[in-house]
Amino acid sequence: MKPEKIEDGIYLIGGSDISDSRDCMVYLLDLGELVMIDTGTGPGLSKIISNVRYFGLDPAKISSVILTHCHIDHVGGAHELKKRYGARIIMHDLDADVVERGDTKMTAAYWYGVPFSPLKIDVRLSEKEERLVFGEQAVVCLHTPGHTPGSISVYLDKSGKRILFGQDIHGPFMSEFGSNIDHWQGSMENLLGLNADVLCEGHFGIYRPNKKVTDYIERYLKEYGDRPLCQ
Ligand SMILES: [Zn+2]
Ligand SMILES: [Zn+2]
């Protein structure tokens, strides 16, 4: 994949074959200020930043970073974004402690063989659903536990379309990460109920229209529905 304009003001700027093989898919919202959704593992950050410029945008305008959960492939670039641009870091309360204490096991940094130092979270989300406003655009963060206890999904309604950043919909589910399949099933039902037009997934790409979004989520619900949790 390549950096891609997904919709007006919505871009794909990082991923395993864009910035670093260990990176999740990294998305950028241009809402007057720039908002990043996830950051990759860290080593690919300079490529991610150059992709912000590639779309004619100024990385100094990155005001906020929404972290969908605590894993290193999503949070590893956040320290540098905070240091360079003063970006405020937003994530769910239930995953925030792991990041704030620099826990290399729960963030999976140890597995990835990359260092991870404690990172202060500026905004902790704790509601089932929280509405953040950037410029004049509302961005909704939904608590979608399952992969980790504090996993969130993010969506916005823009130009008549609902765009959903589901991130690690596909799992995996590991007891040592605090995964919970029952919680995940409930979360996926909530995502299906959103009727999104576009799904931006955490590692596997961008799905549209709505039928493909629904098929994608339902495929995983079917696949994992009866499977016990990995140990
Ligand atoms: Zn993950
Ligand atoms: Zn991931």
Short mmCIF file of C-alpha atoms and ligand atoms in Angstrom, two decimals:
data_model
loop_
_atom_site.label_atom_id
_atom_site.label_comp_id
_atom_site.label_asym_id
_atom_site.label_seq_id
_atom_site.Cartn_x
_atom_site.Cartn_y
_atom_site.Cartn_z
CA MET A 1 0.00 0.00 0.00
CA LYS A 2 0.95 3.63 -0.43
CA PRO A 3 0.01 6.78 1.44
CA GLU A 4 -3.53 7.49 0.35
CA LYS A 5 -6.19 10.15 0.53
CA ILE A 6 -9.20 8.19 1.81
CA GLU A 7 -11.74 11.03 1.75
CA ASP A 8 -11.40 14.82 1.84
CA GLY A 9 -9.21 15.59 4.85
CA ILE A 10 -8.65 11.94 5.75
CA TYR A 11 -5.39 10.22 4.92
CA LEU A 12 -3.53 6.97 5.37
CA ILE A 13 0.04 7.95 6.30
CA GLY A 14 1.61 4.84 7.82
CA GLY A 15 1.44 1.07 7.77
CA SER A 16 3.52 -2.08 7.51
CA ASP A 17 4.44 -1.52 3.87
CA ILE A 18 4.38 2.29 4.05
CA SER A 19 6.48 3.33 7.05
CA ASP A 20 7.90 0.29 8.91
CA SER A 21 7.11 -3.42 8.73
CA ARG A 22 6.08 -3.37 12.41
CA ASP A 23 3.66 -0.45 12.09
CA CYS A 24 -0.11 -0.51 12.38
CA MET A 25 -2.01 1.59 9.88
CA VAL A 26 -1.70 5.23 10.83
CA TYR A 27 -4.39 7.72 9.87
CA LEU A 28 -4.45 11.51 9.75
CA LEU A 29 -7.47 13.81 10.00
CA ASP A 30 -7.12 17.36 8.67
CA LEU A 31 -9.79 19.26 10.59
CA GLY A 32 -8.09 22.68 10.61
CA GLU A 33 -5.80 21.18 13.22
CA LEU A 34 -4.27 17.78 12.50
CA VAL A 35 -5.33 14.73 14.48
CA MET A 36 -3.49 11.43 14.21
CA ILE A 37 -5.08 8.08 14.92
CA ASP A 38 -2.31 5.80 16.18
CA THR A 39 1.39 6.34 15.57
CA GLY A 40 3.11 3.11 14.52
CA THR A 41 5.91 1.43 16.46
CA GLY A 42 8.32 4.39 16.52
CA PRO A 43 11.19 3.63 14.11
CA GLY A 44 8.96 4.50 11.11
CA LEU A 45 7.87 7.86 12.47
CA SER A 46 10.09 10.01 10.25
CA LYS A 47 8.53 8.32 7.20
CA ILE A 48 5.06 8.95 8.65
CA ILE A 49 5.91 12.63 9.18
CA SER A 50 7.22 12.92 5.63
CA ASN A 51 3.89 11.50 4.45
CA VAL A 52 2.10 14.33 6.29
CA ARG A 53 4.18 16.74 4.18
CA TYR A 54 3.53 14.66 1.05
CA PHE A 55 -0.13 15.71 1.32
CA GLY A 56 0.88 19.36 1.65
CA LEU A 57 0.22 19.49 5.39
CA ASP A 58 2.42 20.90 8.14
CA PRO A 59 3.28 18.34 10.85
CA ALA A 60 3.66 21.21 13.35
CA LYS A 61 -0.16 21.39 13.26
CA ILE A 62 -0.51 17.91 14.78
CA SER A 63 -2.43 18.95 17.88
CA SER A 64 -3.73 15.60 19.07
CA VAL A 65 -2.99 11.92 18.88
CA ILE A 66 -5.74 9.40 19.58
CA LEU A 67 -4.33 6.02 20.60
CA THR A 68 -6.78 3.19 19.96
CA HIS A 69 -5.10 0.91 22.51
CA CYS A 70 -1.85 0.30 24.38
CA HIS A 71 0.11 -1.92 21.97
CA ILE A 72 3.51 -0.73 20.81
CA ASP A 73 2.69 -0.94 17.09
CA HIS A 74 0.04 1.75 17.78
CA VAL A 75 1.65 3.89 20.50
CA GLY A 76 5.41 3.73 19.84
CA GLY A 77 5.62 7.03 17.92
CA ALA A 78 3.62 9.04 20.46
CA HIS A 79 6.55 10.18 22.63
CA GLU A 80 8.20 11.86 19.68
CA LEU A 81 4.97 13.50 18.47
CA LYS A 82 4.45 14.96 21.91
CA LYS A 83 8.06 16.12 22.15
CA ARG A 84 8.28 17.64 18.68
CA TYR A 85 4.84 19.18 18.28
CA GLY A 86 3.37 19.28 21.77
CA ALA A 87 0.58 16.96 20.64
CA ARG A 88 -1.80 15.96 23.41
CA ILE A 89 -2.17 12.23 23.82
CA ILE A 90 -5.68 10.82 24.15
CA MET A 91 -6.57 7.24 25.08
CA HIS A 92 -8.95 5.17 27.17
CA ASP A 93 -8.42 5.08 30.89
CA LEU A 94 -8.27 1.27 31.01
CA ASP A 95 -5.20 1.13 28.73
CA ALA A 96 -3.57 4.35 29.94
CA ASP A 97 -1.77 3.02 33.04
CA VAL A 98 0.11 0.43 30.98
CA VAL A 99 1.47 3.22 28.77
CA GLU A 100 2.15 5.65 31.62
CA ARG A 101 4.27 3.13 33.47
CA GLY A 102 6.14 2.03 30.32
CA ASP A 103 5.07 -1.59 30.72
CA THR A 104 7.02 -3.46 28.05
CA LYS A 105 5.00 -6.67 28.44
CA MET A 106 1.46 -5.29 28.27
CA THR A 107 2.41 -2.94 25.43
CA ALA A 108 4.07 -5.93 23.68
CA ALA A 109 7.23 -3.80 23.21
CA TYR A 110 9.26 -6.70 24.55
CA TRP A 111 7.90 -8.97 21.82
CA TYR A 112 8.67 -6.43 19.14
CA GLY A 113 12.18 -5.94 20.53
CA VAL A 114 11.83 -2.17 20.77
CA PRO A 115 12.31 0.00 23.84
CA PHE A 116 9.32 1.70 25.42
CA SER A 117 9.54 4.42 28.01
CA PRO A 118 6.70 5.78 30.16
CA LEU A 119 4.42 8.21 28.34
CA LYS A 120 2.09 10.66 30.07
CA ILE A 121 -1.50 10.50 28.78
CA ASP A 122 -3.05 13.96 28.61
CA VAL A 123 -6.69 13.01 28.14
CA ARG A 124 -8.15 9.80 29.55
CA LEU A 125 -11.45 8.67 28.09
CA SER A 126 -13.69 6.80 30.48
CA GLU A 127 -17.21 6.89 29.04
CA LYS A 128 -18.83 4.35 26.74
CA GLU A 129 -18.90 7.03 24.10
CA GLU A 130 -17.10 10.38 24.07
CA ARG A 131 -17.45 13.18 21.57
CA LEU A 132 -14.37 15.27 20.91
CA VAL A 133 -14.53 18.39 18.74
CA PHE A 134 -11.65 19.48 16.51
CA GLY A 135 -12.26 22.67 14.57
CA GLU A 136 -15.94 22.27 13.79
CA GLN A 137 -15.83 18.52 13.38
CA ALA A 138 -17.10 16.08 15.99
CA VAL A 139 -15.09 12.89 16.36
CA VAL A 140 -16.63 10.13 18.45
CA CYS A 141 -14.55 7.70 20.50
CA LEU A 142 -16.39 4.49 21.36
CA HIS A 143 -15.15 2.16 24.04
CA THR A 144 -14.83 -1.19 22.25
CA PRO A 145 -13.08 -3.53 24.70
CA GLY A 146 -12.04 -7.04 23.68
CA HIS A 147 -8.57 -7.01 22.13
CA THR A 148 -7.46 -5.04 25.21
CA PRO A 149 -9.62 -3.67 28.06
CA GLY A 150 -9.21 -0.06 26.92
CA SER A 151 -9.52 -0.49 23.15
CA ILE A 152 -11.47 2.24 21.42
CA SER A 153 -12.87 2.76 17.93
CA VAL A 154 -13.21 6.21 16.45
CA TYR A 155 -15.72 7.50 13.92
CA LEU A 156 -16.77 10.71 12.27
CA ASP A 157 -19.50 11.80 9.90
CA LYS A 158 -18.06 13.89 7.11
CA SER A 159 -19.37 14.86 3.65
CA GLY A 160 -22.36 12.56 4.04
CA LYS A 161 -20.28 9.53 4.94
CA ARG A 162 -19.58 7.75 8.19
CA ILE A 163 -15.91 6.81 8.48
CA LEU A 164 -14.92 4.31 11.14
CA PHE A 165 -11.43 3.68 12.46
CA GLY A 166 -11.95 0.26 13.97
CA GLN A 167 -8.25 -0.57 14.37
CA ASP A 168 -7.54 -4.07 15.74
CA ILE A 169 -10.95 -5.58 14.95
CA HIS A 170 -9.16 -8.77 13.92
CA GLY A 171 -7.57 -9.38 17.34
CA PRO A 172 -5.51 -11.28 18.32
CA PHE A 173 -6.99 -12.27 21.68
CA MET A 174 -4.49 -13.20 24.36
CA SER A 175 -5.19 -13.62 28.04
CA GLU A 176 -1.91 -11.90 28.88
CA PHE A 177 -3.14 -8.76 27.10
CA GLY A 178 -6.36 -8.87 29.10
CA SER A 179 -8.34 -9.82 25.97
CA ASN A 180 -11.97 -10.77 26.44
CA ILE A 181 -13.90 -12.43 23.62
CA ASP A 182 -17.32 -11.77 25.16
CA HIS A 183 -16.55 -8.07 25.46
CA TRP A 184 -15.19 -8.09 21.92
CA GLN A 185 -18.37 -9.63 20.53
CA GLY A 186 -20.43 -6.89 22.16
CA SER A 187 -18.04 -4.28 20.78
CA MET A 188 -18.34 -5.68 17.24
CA GLU A 189 -22.14 -5.62 17.47
CA ASN A 190 -21.84 -1.94 18.40
CA LEU A 191 -19.60 -1.30 15.39
CA LEU A 192 -22.04 -3.09 13.08
CA GLY A 193 -24.79 -0.85 14.45
CA LEU A 194 -22.91 2.24 13.29
CA ASN A 195 -23.55 1.31 9.65
CA ALA A 196 -20.27 2.87 8.60
CA ASP A 197 -19.61 3.63 4.93
CA VAL A 198 -15.84 3.27 5.24
CA LEU A 199 -13.83 1.10 7.64
CA CYS A 200 -10.18 1.98 8.25
CA GLU A 201 -8.76 -1.10 9.90
CA GLY A 202 -5.70 -1.38 12.12
CA HIS A 203 -3.50 -3.54 9.91
CA PHE A 204 -5.46 -4.86 6.95
CA GLY A 205 -6.63 -1.90 4.97
CA ILE A 206 -9.61 0.18 4.04
CA TYR A 207 -13.00 -1.36 3.34
CA ARG A 208 -15.94 0.25 1.54
CA PRO A 209 -18.84 0.52 0.86
CA ASN A 210 -21.01 -0.42 3.86
CA LYS A 211 -21.58 -3.99 2.65
CA LYS A 212 -17.83 -4.69 2.73
CA VAL A 213 -17.51 -3.11 6.17
CA THR A 214 -20.28 -5.35 7.49
CA ASP A 215 -18.85 -8.44 5.78
CA TYR A 216 -15.42 -7.77 7.27
CA ILE A 217 -16.66 -7.47 10.84
CA GLU A 218 -19.05 -10.40 10.50
CA ARG A 219 -16.30 -12.61 9.12
CA TYR A 220 -14.28 -12.12 12.31
CA LEU A 221 -17.33 -12.54 14.53
CA LYS A 222 -17.90 -15.89 12.87
CA GLU A 223 -14.25 -16.90 12.98
CA TYR A 224 -13.68 -16.09 16.65
CA GLY A 225 -17.19 -16.62 17.96
CA ASP A 226 -16.70 -20.11 19.30
CA ARG A 227 -12.97 -20.16 19.70
CA PRO A 228 -11.39 -20.24 23.16
CA LEU A 229 -8.96 -17.51 24.13
CA CYS A 230 -5.29 -18.11 23.22
CA GLN A 231 -3.12 -18.70 26.26
ZN ZN B 1 -3.09 -4.60 19.32
ZN ZN B 2 -2.18 -3.75 16.15
#
